[in-house]
């Protein structure tokens, strides 16, 4: 997992874009990997939305609840994205992403 930036403003509005790549043992993207991903966030922030680039995907791309900390989306062609929005308090936002049979990914974004 990689974020477009590691530091966001703790103003309740700032957003970081996290890209999830399904990789093989040599660090290469697996272009036909489409596992269901479970994304979990800890800290004063929320999962604002997700995407996978699949033009035929009809599932939800944003949570119904305002304060979402867990969301699922299938990867598409080895990729997915997660939008993380800051809360109002400075925090270390810890995002994890997991799927059956895959090594989990972890990432920290700082909100100041």
Coordinates of C-alpha atoms in Angstrom, one line a residue:
X1 CA 0.0 0.0 0.0
X2 CA 1.2 3.5 -0.8
X3 CA -0.4 6.9 0.0
X4 CA -0.2 10.0 -2.2
X5 CA 1.1 11.7 0.9
X6 CA 2.0 10.7 4.5
X7 CA 0.9 13.9 6.2
X8 CA -2.6 15.5 6.1
X9 CA -4.2 18.3 8.0
X10 CA -6.4 17.4 11.0
X11 CA -9.3 19.6 9.9
X12 CA -12.0 17.0 9.3
X13 CA -11.7 17.7 5.5
X14 CA -8.3 16.7 4.2
X15 CA -7.9 13.5 2.3
X16 CA -5.1 11.0 1.4
X17 CA -5.4 8.6 -1.5
X18 CA -4.1 5.1 -0.7
X19 CA -3.3 2.7 -3.6
X20 CA -3.5 -1.0 -2.8
X21 CA -1.4 -3.3 -5.1
X22 CA -1.8 -7.1 -5.0
X23 CA 1.8 -8.3 -5.6
X24 CA 3.5 -11.6 -6.1
X25 CA 6.6 -12.8 -4.2
X26 CA 8.8 -10.7 -6.4
X27 CA 6.9 -7.4 -5.8
X28 CA 5.2 -7.4 -9.2
X29 CA 1.5 -6.5 -9.6
X30 CA -0.7 -9.6 -10.3
X31 CA -2.9 -8.3 -13.1
X32 CA -5.6 -11.0 -12.7
X33 CA -5.9 -10.8 -8.9
X34 CA -9.4 -9.7 -7.8
X35 CA -9.7 -10.8 -4.1
X36 CA -12.1 -9.2 -1.7
X37 CA -10.2 -6.7 0.4
X38 CA -11.1 -5.8 4.0
X39 CA -9.8 -2.3 4.9
X40 CA -9.7 -1.2 8.5
X41 CA -8.7 2.2 9.9
X42 CA -7.7 3.1 13.4
X43 CA -7.4 6.7 14.7
X44 CA -9.4 9.9 14.4
X45 CA -10.3 9.7 10.7
X46 CA -12.6 7.8 8.4
X47 CA -12.8 5.8 5.2
X48 CA -14.4 8.3 2.9
X49 CA -14.7 6.0 -0.2
X50 CA -13.1 3.3 -2.2
X51 CA -12.6 2.4 -5.9
X52 CA -11.2 -0.4 -8.0
X53 CA -11.4 0.8 -11.6
X54 CA -13.7 -2.0 -12.7
X55 CA -16.3 -0.4 -15.1
X56 CA -18.7 -3.3 -14.4
X57 CA -18.5 -3.1 -10.6
X58 CA -22.0 -2.3 -9.2
X59 CA -21.2 -2.6 -5.4
X60 CA -20.9 0.3 -3.0
X61 CA -18.0 2.7 -3.4
X62 CA -18.6 4.7 -0.2
X63 CA -19.9 3.8 3.2
X64 CA -23.4 4.5 4.4
X65 CA -22.3 5.5 7.9
X66 CA -20.5 8.8 8.4
X67 CA -17.8 7.5 10.8
X68 CA -16.6 4.4 8.8
X69 CA -13.6 2.5 10.0
X70 CA -14.1 -0.8 8.1
X71 CA -15.0 -1.4 4.4
X72 CA -14.8 -4.1 1.9
X73 CA -14.1 -3.9 -1.9
X74 CA -12.8 -6.4 -4.4
X75 CA -9.5 -5.5 -6.1
X76 CA -9.6 -5.3 -9.9
X77 CA -6.7 -6.3 -12.0
X78 CA -4.5 -6.3 -8.9
X79 CA -5.5 -2.8 -7.8
X80 CA -7.8 -0.8 -5.5
X81 CA -7.8 2.7 -3.9
X82 CA -9.0 3.9 -0.5
X83 CA -9.8 7.6 0.4
X84 CA -8.9 8.4 4.0
X85 CA -10.3 11.6 5.5
X86 CA -8.8 13.2 8.6
X87 CA -10.8 13.9 11.8
X88 CA -10.4 17.0 13.9
X89 CA -7.7 15.8 16.3
X90 CA -4.1 15.1 15.5
X91 CA -3.6 11.4 15.1
X92 CA -1.7 8.6 13.5
X93 CA -4.2 7.0 11.1
X94 CA -3.3 3.3 10.8
X95 CA -4.8 1.6 7.7
X96 CA -4.7 -2.1 7.2
X97 CA -5.9 -4.1 4.3
X98 CA -6.3 -7.9 4.3
X99 CA -7.6 -10.7 2.2
X100 CA -7.7 -14.5 2.6
X101 CA -4.5 -16.1 1.5
X102 CA -2.6 -12.8 1.1
X103 CA -0.1 -11.1 3.4
X104 CA -1.9 -8.0 5.0
X105 CA -0.8 -4.5 4.1
X106 CA -0.3 -1.7 6.7
X107 CA 0.2 2.0 6.3
X108 CA 0.3 5.0 8.7
X109 CA -0.8 8.5 7.7
X110 CA -0.2 11.3 10.1
X111 CA -2.9 13.9 10.7
X112 CA -1.6 17.2 12.3

